[in-house]
Structure formats: structure tokens, C-alpha cells
mmCIF file with all atom_site columns, C-alpha atoms in Angstrom:
data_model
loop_
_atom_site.group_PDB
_atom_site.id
_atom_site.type_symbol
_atom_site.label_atom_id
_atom_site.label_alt_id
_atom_site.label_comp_id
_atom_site.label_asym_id
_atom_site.label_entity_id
_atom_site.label_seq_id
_atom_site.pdbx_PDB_ins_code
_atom_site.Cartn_x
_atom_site.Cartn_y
_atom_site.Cartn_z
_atom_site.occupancy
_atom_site.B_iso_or_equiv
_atom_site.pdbx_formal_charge
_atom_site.auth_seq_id
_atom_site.auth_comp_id
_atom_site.auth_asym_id
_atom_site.auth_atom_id
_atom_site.pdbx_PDB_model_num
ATOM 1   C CA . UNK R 1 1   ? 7.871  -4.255 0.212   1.00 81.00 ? 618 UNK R CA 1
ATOM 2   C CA . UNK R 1 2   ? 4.977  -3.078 -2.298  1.00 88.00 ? 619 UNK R CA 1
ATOM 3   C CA . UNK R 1 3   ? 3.435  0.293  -2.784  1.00 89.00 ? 620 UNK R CA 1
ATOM 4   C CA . UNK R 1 4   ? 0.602  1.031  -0.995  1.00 91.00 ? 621 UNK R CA 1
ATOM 5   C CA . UNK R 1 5   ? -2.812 0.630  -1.967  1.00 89.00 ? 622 UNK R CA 1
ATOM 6   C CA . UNK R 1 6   ? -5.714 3.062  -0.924  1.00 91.00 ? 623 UNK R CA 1
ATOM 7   C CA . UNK R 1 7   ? -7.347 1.427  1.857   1.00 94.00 ? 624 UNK R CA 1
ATOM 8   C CA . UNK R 1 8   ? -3.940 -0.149 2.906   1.00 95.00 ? 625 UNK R CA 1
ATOM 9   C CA . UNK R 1 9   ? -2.324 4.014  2.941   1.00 94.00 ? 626 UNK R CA 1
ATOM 10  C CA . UNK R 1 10  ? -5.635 5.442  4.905   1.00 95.00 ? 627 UNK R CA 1
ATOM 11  C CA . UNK R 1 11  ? -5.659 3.202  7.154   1.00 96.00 ? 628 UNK R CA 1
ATOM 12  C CA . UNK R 1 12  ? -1.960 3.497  8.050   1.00 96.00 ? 629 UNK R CA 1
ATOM 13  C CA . UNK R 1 13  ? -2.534 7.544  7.400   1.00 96.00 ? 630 UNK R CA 1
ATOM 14  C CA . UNK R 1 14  ? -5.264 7.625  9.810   1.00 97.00 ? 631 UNK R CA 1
ATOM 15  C CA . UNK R 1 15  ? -3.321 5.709  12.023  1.00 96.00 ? 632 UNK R CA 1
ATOM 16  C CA . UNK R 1 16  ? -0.617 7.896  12.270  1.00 95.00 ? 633 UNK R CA 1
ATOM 17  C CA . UNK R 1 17  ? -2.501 10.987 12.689  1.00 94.00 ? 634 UNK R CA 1
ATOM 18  C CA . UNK R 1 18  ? -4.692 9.227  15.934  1.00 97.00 ? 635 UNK R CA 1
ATOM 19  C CA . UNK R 1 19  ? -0.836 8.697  18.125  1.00 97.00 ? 636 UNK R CA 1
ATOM 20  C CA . UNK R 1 20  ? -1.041 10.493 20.549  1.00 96.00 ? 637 UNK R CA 1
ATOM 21  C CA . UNK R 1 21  ? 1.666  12.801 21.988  1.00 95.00 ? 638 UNK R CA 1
ATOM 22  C CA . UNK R 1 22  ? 3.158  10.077 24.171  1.00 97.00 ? 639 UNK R CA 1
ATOM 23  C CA . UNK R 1 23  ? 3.209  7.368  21.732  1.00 97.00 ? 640 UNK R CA 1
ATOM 24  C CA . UNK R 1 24  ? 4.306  10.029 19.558  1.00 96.00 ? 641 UNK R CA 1
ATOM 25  C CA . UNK R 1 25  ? 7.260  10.877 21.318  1.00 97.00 ? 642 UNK R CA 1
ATOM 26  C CA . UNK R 1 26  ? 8.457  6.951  22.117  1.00 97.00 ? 643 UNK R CA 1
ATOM 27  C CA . UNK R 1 27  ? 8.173  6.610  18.283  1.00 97.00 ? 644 UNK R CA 1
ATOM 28  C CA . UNK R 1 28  ? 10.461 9.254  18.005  1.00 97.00 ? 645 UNK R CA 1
ATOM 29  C CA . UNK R 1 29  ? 12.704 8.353  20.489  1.00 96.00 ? 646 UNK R CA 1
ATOM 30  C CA . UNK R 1 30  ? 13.109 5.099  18.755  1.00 96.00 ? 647 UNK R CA 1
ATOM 31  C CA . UNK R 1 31  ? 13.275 6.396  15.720  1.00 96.00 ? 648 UNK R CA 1
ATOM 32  C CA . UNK R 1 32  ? 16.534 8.400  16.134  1.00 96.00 ? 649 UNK R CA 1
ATOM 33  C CA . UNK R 1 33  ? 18.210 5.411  18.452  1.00 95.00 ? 650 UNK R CA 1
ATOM 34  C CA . UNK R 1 34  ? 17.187 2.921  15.330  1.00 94.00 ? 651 UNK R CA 1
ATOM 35  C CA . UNK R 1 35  ? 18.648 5.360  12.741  1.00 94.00 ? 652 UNK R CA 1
ATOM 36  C CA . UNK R 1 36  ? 20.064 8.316  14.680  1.00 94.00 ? 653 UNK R CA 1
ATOM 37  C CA . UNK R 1 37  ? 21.650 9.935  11.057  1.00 93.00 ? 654 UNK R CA 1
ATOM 38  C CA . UNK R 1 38  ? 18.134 9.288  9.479   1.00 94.00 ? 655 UNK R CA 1
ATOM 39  C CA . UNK R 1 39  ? 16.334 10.768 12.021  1.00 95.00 ? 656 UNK R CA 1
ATOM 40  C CA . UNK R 1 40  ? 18.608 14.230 12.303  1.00 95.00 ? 657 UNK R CA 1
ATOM 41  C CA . UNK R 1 41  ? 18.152 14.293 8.252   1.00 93.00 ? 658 UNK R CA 1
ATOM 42  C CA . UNK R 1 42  ? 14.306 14.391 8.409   1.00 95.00 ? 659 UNK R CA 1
ATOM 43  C CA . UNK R 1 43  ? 13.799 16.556 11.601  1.00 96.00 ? 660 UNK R CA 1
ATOM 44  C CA . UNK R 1 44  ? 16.375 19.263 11.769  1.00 95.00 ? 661 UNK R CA 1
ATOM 45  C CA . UNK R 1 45  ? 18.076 19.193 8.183   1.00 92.00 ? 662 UNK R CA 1
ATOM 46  C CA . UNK R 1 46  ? 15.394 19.380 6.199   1.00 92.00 ? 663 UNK R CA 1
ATOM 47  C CA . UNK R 1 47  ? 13.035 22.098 8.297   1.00 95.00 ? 664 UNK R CA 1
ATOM 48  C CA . UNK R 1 48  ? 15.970 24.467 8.460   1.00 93.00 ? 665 UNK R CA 1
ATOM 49  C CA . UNK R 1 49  ? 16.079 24.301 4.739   1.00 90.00 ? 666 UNK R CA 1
ATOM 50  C CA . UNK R 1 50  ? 12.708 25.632 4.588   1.00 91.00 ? 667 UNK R CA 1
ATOM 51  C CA . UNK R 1 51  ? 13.088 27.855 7.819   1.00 91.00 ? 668 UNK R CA 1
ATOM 52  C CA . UNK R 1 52  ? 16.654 29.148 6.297   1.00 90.00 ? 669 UNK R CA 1
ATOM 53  C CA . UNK R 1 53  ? 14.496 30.645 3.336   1.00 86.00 ? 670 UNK R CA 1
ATOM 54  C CA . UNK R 1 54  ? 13.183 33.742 4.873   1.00 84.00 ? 671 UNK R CA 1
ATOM 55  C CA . UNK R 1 55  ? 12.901 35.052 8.336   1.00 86.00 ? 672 UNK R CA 1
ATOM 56  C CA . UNK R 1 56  ? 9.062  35.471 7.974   1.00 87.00 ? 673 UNK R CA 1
ATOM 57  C CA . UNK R 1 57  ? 7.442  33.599 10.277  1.00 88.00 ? 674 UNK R CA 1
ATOM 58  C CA . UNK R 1 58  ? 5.448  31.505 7.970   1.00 91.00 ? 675 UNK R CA 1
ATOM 59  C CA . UNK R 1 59  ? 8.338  29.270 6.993   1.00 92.00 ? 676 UNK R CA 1
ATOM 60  C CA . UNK R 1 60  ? 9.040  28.177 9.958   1.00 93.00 ? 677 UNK R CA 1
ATOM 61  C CA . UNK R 1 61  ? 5.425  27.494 10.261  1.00 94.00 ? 678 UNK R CA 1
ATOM 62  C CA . UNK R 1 62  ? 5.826  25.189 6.632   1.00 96.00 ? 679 UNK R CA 1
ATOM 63  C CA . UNK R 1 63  ? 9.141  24.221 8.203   1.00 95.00 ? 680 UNK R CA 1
ATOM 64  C CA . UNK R 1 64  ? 7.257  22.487 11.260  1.00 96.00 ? 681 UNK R CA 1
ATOM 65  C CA . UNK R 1 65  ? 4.456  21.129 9.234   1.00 97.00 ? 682 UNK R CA 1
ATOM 66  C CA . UNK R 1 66  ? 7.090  19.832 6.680   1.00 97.00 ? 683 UNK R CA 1
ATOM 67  C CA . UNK R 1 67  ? 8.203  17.783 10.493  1.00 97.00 ? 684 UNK R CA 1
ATOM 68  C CA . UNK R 1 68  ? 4.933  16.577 10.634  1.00 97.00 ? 685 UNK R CA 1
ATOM 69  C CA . UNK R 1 69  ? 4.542  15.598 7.385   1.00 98.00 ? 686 UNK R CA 1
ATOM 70  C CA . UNK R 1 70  ? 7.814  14.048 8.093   1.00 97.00 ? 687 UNK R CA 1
ATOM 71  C CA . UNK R 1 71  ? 6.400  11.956 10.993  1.00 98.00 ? 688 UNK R CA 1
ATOM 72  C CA . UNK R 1 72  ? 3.478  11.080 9.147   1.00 97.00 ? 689 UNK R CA 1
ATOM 73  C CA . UNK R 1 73  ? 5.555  9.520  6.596   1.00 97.00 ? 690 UNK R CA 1
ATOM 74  C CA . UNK R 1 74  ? 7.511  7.165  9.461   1.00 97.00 ? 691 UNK R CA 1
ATOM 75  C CA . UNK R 1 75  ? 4.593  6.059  11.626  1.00 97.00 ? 692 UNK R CA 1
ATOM 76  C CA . UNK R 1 76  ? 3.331  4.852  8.089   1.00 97.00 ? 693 UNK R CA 1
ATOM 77  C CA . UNK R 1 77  ? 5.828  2.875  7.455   1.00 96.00 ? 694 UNK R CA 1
ATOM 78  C CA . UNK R 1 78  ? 6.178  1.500  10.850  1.00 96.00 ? 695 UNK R CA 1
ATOM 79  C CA . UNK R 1 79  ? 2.574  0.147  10.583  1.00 96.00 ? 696 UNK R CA 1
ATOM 80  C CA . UNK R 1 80  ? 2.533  -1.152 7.007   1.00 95.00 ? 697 UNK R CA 1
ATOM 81  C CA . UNK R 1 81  ? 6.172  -2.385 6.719   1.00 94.00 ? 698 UNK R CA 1
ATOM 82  C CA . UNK R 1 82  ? 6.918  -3.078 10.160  1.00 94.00 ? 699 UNK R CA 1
ATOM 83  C CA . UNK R 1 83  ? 10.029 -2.519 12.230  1.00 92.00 ? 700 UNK R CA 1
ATOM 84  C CA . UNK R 1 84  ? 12.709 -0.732 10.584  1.00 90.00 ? 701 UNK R CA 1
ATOM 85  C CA . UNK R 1 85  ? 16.570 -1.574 10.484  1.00 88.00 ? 702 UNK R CA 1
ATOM 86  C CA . UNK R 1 86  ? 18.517 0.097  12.406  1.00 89.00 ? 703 UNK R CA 1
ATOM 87  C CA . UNK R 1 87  ? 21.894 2.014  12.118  1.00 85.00 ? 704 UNK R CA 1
ATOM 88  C CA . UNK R 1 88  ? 23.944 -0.985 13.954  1.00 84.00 ? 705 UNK R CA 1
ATOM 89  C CA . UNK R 1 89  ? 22.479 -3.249 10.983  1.00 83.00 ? 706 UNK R CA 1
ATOM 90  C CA . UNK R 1 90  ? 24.157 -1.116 8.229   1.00 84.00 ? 707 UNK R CA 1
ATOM 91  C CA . UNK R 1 91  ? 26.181 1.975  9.892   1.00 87.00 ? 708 UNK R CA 1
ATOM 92  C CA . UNK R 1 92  ? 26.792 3.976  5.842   1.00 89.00 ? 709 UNK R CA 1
ATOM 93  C CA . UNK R 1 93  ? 23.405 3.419  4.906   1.00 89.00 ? 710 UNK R CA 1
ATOM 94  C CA . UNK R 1 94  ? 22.144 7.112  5.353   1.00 88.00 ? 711 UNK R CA 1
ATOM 95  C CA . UNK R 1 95  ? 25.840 7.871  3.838   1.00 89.00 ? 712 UNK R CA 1
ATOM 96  C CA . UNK R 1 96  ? 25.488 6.282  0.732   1.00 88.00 ? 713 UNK R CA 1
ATOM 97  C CA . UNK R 1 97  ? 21.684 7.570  0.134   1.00 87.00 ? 714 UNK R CA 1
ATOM 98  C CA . UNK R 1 98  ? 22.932 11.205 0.691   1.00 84.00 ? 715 UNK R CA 1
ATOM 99  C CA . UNK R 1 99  ? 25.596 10.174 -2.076  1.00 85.00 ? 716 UNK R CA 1
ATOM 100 C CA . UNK R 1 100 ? 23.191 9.064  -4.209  1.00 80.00 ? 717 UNK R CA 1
ATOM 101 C CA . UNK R 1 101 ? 21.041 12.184 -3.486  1.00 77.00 ? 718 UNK R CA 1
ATOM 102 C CA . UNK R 1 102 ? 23.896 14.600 -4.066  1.00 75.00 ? 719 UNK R CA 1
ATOM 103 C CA . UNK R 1 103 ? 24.345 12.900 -6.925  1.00 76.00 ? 720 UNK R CA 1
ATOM 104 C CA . UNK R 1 104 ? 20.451 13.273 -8.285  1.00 69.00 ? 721 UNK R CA 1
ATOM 105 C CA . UNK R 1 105 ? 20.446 16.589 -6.778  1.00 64.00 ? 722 UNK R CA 1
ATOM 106 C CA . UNK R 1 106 ? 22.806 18.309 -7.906  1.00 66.00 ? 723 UNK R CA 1
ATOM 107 C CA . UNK R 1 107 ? 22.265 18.625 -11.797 1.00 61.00 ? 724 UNK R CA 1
ATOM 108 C CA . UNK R 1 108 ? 18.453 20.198 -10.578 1.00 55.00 ? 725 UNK R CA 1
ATOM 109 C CA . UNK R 1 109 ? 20.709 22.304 -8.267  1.00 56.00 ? 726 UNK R CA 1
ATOM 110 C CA . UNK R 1 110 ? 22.367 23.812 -11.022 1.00 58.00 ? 727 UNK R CA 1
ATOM 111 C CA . UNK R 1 111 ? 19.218 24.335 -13.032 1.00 50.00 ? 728 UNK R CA 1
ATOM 112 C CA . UNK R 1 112 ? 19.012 28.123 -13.312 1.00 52.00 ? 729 UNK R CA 1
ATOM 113 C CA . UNK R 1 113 ? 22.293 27.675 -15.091 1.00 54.00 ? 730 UNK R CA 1
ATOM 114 C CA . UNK R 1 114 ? 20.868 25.727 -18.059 1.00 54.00 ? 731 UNK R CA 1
ATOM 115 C CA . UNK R 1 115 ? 17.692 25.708 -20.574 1.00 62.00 ? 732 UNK R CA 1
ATOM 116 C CA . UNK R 1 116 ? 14.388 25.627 -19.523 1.00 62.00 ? 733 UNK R CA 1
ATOM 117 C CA . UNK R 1 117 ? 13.524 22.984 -21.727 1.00 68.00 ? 734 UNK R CA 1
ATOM 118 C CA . UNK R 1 118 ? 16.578 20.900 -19.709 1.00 61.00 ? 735 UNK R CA 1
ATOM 119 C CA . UNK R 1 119 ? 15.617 21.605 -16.545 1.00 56.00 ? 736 UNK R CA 1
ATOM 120 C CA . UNK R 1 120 ? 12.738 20.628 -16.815 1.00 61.00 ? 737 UNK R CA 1
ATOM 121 C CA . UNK R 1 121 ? 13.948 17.424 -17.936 1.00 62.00 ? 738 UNK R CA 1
ATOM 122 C CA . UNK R 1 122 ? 16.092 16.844 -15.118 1.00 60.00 ? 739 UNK R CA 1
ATOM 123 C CA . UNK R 1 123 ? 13.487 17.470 -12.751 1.00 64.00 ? 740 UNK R CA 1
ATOM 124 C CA . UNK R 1 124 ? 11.128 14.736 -14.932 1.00 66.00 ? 741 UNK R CA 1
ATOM 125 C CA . UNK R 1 125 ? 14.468 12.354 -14.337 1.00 64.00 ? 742 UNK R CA 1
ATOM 126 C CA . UNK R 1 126 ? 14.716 12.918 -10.702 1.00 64.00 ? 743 UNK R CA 1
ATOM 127 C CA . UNK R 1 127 ? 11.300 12.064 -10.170 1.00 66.00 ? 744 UNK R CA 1
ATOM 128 C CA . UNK R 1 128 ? 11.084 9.036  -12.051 1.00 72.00 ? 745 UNK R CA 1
ATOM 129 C CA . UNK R 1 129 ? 11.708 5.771  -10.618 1.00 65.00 ? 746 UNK R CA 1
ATOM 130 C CA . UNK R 1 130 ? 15.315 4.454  -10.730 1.00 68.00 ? 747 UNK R CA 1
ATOM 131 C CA . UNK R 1 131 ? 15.860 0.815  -12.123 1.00 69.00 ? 748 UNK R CA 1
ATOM 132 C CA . UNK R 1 132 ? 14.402 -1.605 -9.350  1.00 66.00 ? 749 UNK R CA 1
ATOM 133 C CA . UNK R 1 133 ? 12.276 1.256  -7.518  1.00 68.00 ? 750 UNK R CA 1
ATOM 134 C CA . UNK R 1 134 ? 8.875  1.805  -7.255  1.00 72.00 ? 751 UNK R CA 1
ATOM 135 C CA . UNK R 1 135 ? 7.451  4.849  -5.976  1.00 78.00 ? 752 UNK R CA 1
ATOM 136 C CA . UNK R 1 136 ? 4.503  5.038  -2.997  1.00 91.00 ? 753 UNK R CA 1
ATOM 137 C CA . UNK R 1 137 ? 2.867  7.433  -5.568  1.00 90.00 ? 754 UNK R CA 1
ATOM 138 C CA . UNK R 1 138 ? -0.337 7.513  -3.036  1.00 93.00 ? 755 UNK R CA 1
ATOM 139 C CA . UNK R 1 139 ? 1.123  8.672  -0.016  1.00 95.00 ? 756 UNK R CA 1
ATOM 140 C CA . UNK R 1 140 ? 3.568  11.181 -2.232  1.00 94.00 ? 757 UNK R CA 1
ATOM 141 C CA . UNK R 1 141 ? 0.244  12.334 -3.516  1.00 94.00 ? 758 UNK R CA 1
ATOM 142 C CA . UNK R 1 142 ? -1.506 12.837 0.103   1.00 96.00 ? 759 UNK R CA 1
ATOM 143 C CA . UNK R 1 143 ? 2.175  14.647 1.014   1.00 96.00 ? 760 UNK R CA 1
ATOM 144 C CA . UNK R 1 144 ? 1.271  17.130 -1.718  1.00 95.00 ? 761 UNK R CA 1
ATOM 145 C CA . UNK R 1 145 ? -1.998 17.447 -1.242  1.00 97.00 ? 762 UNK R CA 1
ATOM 146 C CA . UNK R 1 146 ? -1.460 18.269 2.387   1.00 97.00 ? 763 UNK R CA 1
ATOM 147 C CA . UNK R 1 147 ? 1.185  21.166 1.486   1.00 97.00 ? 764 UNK R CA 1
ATOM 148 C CA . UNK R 1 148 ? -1.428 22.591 -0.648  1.00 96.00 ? 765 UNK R CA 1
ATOM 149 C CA . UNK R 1 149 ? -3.968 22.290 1.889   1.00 97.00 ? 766 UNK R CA 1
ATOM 150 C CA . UNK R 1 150 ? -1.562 23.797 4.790   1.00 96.00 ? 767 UNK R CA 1
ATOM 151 C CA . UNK R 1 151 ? -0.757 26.982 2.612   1.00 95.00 ? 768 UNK R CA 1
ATOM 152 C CA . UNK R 1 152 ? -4.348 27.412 1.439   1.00 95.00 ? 769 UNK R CA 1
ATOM 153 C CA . UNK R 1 153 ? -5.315 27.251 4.984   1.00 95.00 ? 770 UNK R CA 1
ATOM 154 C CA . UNK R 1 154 ? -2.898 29.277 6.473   1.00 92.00 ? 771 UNK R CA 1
ATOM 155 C CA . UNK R 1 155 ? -3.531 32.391 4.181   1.00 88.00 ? 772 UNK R CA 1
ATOM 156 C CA . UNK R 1 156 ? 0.428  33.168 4.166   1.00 87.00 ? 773 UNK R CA 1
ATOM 157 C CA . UNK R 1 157 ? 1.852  34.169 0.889   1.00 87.00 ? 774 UNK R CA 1
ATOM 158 C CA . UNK R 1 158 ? 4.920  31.708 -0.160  1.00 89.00 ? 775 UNK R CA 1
ATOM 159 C CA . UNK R 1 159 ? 7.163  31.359 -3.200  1.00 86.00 ? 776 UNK R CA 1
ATOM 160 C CA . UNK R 1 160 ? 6.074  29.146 -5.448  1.00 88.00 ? 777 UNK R CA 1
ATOM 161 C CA . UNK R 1 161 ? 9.751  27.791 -5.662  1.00 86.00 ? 778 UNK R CA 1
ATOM 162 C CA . UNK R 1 162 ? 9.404  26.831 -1.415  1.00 89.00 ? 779 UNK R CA 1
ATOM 163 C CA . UNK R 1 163 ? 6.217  24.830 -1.925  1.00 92.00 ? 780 UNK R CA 1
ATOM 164 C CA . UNK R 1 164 ? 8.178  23.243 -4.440  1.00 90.00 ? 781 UNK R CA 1
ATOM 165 C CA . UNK R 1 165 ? 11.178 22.437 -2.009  1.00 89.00 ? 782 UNK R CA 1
ATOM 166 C CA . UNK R 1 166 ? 8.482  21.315 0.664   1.00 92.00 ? 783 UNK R CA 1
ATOM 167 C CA . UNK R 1 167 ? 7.139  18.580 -1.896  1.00 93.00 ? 784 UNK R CA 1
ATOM 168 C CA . UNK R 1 168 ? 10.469 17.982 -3.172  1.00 90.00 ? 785 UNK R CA 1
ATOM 169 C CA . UNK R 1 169 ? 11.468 16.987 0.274   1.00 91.00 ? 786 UNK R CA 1
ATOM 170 C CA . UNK R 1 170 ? 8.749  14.958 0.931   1.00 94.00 ? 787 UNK R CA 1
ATOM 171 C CA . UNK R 1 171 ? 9.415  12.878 -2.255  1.00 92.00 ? 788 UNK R CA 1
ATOM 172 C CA . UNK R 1 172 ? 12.948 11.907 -1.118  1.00 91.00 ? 789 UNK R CA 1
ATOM 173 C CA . UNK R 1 173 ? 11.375 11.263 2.518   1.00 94.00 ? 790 UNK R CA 1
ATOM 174 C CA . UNK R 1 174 ? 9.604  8.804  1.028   1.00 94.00 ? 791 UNK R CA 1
ATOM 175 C CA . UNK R 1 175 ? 12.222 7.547  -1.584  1.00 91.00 ? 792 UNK R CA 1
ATOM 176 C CA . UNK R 1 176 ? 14.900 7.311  1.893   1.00 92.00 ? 793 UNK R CA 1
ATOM 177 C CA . UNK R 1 177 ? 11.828 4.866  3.521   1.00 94.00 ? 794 UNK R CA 1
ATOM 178 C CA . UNK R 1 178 ? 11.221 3.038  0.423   1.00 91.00 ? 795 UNK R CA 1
ATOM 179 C CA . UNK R 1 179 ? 15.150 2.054  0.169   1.00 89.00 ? 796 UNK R CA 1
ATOM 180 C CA . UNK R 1 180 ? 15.860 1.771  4.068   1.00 91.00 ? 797 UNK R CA 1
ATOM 181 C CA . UNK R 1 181 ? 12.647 -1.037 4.023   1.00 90.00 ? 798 UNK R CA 1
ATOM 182 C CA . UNK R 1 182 ? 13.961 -2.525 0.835   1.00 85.00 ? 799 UNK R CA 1
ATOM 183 C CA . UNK R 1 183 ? 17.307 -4.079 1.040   1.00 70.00 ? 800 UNK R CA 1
ATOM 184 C CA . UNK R 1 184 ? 18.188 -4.321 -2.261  1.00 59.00 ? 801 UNK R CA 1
ATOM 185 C CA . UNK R 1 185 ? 18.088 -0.807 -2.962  1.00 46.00 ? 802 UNK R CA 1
ATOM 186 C CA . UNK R 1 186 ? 20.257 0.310  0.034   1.00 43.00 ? 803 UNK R CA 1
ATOM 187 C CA . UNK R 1 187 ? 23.170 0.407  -1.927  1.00 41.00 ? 804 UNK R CA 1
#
């Protein structure tokens, strides 16, 4: 595994924004029969998040293009990396990385509670590689950029704090790909 490159990330960008909706749907198909706990994580647990926020329509609208974003993010992966292991291969994987989230998440959780000057530093912690990790700082960058775009574009007013969630989840999309492709951080 290596982080992308530019010409290496458009290319796999552009190709996952040309799949059609059948192709589209066999890749998801696969996708949750590969890594069925995975898959539930990145297209019902997170969107509700952001849907569960307020019942104005426009977050479900982010919620949806979060999904998206979501499948972007796979069919990348999937072209650049290859097949991905599957469930059967290592049944507590998505167990242990939603340990190991809870575990990063939490203090930034509980981040109204303490300093600014603290939280701030937890949040420069959480998104700073761990020991052994690299981050794909492109495609995290085209995530962003795309939530920016998506709520400029839409003309719907949204908390600052939910665009911040949105991106936030996108990061530990990409963190969850990054460890499920590289072995040695799966545990």
C-alpha cells in the first residue's frame, strides 16, 4: 500500500465517478458480502448520523452525498489497491477498528467539556497519523473539497459543526480503507 499520487487518485477518482448504476450496484453488492459490518458502518451508520442532526431536509440531502462520497472512497480503492479482504479472512476486524475509534473518538467527544486550547489539540492528535500510518492526504483533500462544493452548491444553510462531522467522517472512511488494505495496521 502507498498513498496516492495525483494522476494515480484522478484517475481512480474519475473512474469511480464513470460506474455506472449497474456496475455500481454489483460493487455494492460485493462490497457488503466481502465485509458485510464494513459496509453497514459506511452506508447506514454514518448517514443517519448526519440525517439524525435535524429533520430539515438538507441533511439528509448531505447525509446521501456523505453515501456517495462514501462510495467514491471504495471504488477507489478497489481500482488502485485491488481486491479487498473480506470478513471470512479476519471476522473482528471492523470490531477492533471501532475500538480503536471509540477510543480516538471519544476524548474529541467530550470536547465541549474541556479548554479550547485542548480541544483543539485533541482534534490536531486525532488527525495525525498514528505510528506506522500514512494518510491518503489527496483523496481526504478531494473528500473536503467536495463537501464544500456540495453545500456551496446546494444553497442550504448548515452548521458549521455538521460540515465538520461530514469531513470528519470521511477522514476515518479513509483511515478504515487504509488499515483494511494494510495488514499490519489491522490490529
Amino acid at each position: 500500500m502507498h498513498e496516492l499520487v495525483e494522476r494515480e487518485l484522478y484517475e481512480a477518482l474519475e473512474y469511480a465517478r464513470s460506474i455506472d448504476q449497474e456496475k455500481g450496484k454489483h460493487i455494492l453488492i460485493q462490497f457488503e458480502i466481502d465485509q458485510p459490518l464494513f459496509s453497514q458502518t459506511l452506508f447506514n451508520v454514518f448517514p443517519s448520523i448526519i440525517d439524525n442532526q435535524s429533520s430539515e431536509p438538507q441533511y439528509q440531502n448531505l447525509a446521501q452525498f456523505l453515501a456517495d462520497l462514501a462510495f467514491d472512497v471504495l471504488c477507489v480503492y478497489q481500482k488502485v489497491f485491488g481486491k479487498m479482504p473480506t470478513f471470512d479472512n479476519d471476522p473482528t476486524w471492523m470490531e477492533r477498528q471501532a475500538m480503536l475509534l471509540d477510543k480516538e473518538l471519544a476524548p474529541l467527544l467530550e470536547s465541549n467539556h474541556v479548554s479550547e486550547k485542548a480541544a483543539k489539540k485533541m482534534r490536531e492528535d486525532f488527525f495525525k497519523p498514528k505510528e506506522g500510518e500514512f494518510i491518503q492526504t489527496g483523496l481526504v483533500q478531494f473528500m473536503n473539497m467536495s463537501i464544500d462544493d456540495f453545500v456551496k452548491e446546494s444553497g442550504d444553510t448548515y452548521h458549521e459543526s455538521i460540515i465538520d462531522l461530514a469531513k470528519t467522517m470521511l477522514f476515518v472512511i479513509v483511515r478504515l480503507f487504509n488499515n483494511l488494505y494494510t495488514p499490519e495496521t489491522q490490529h
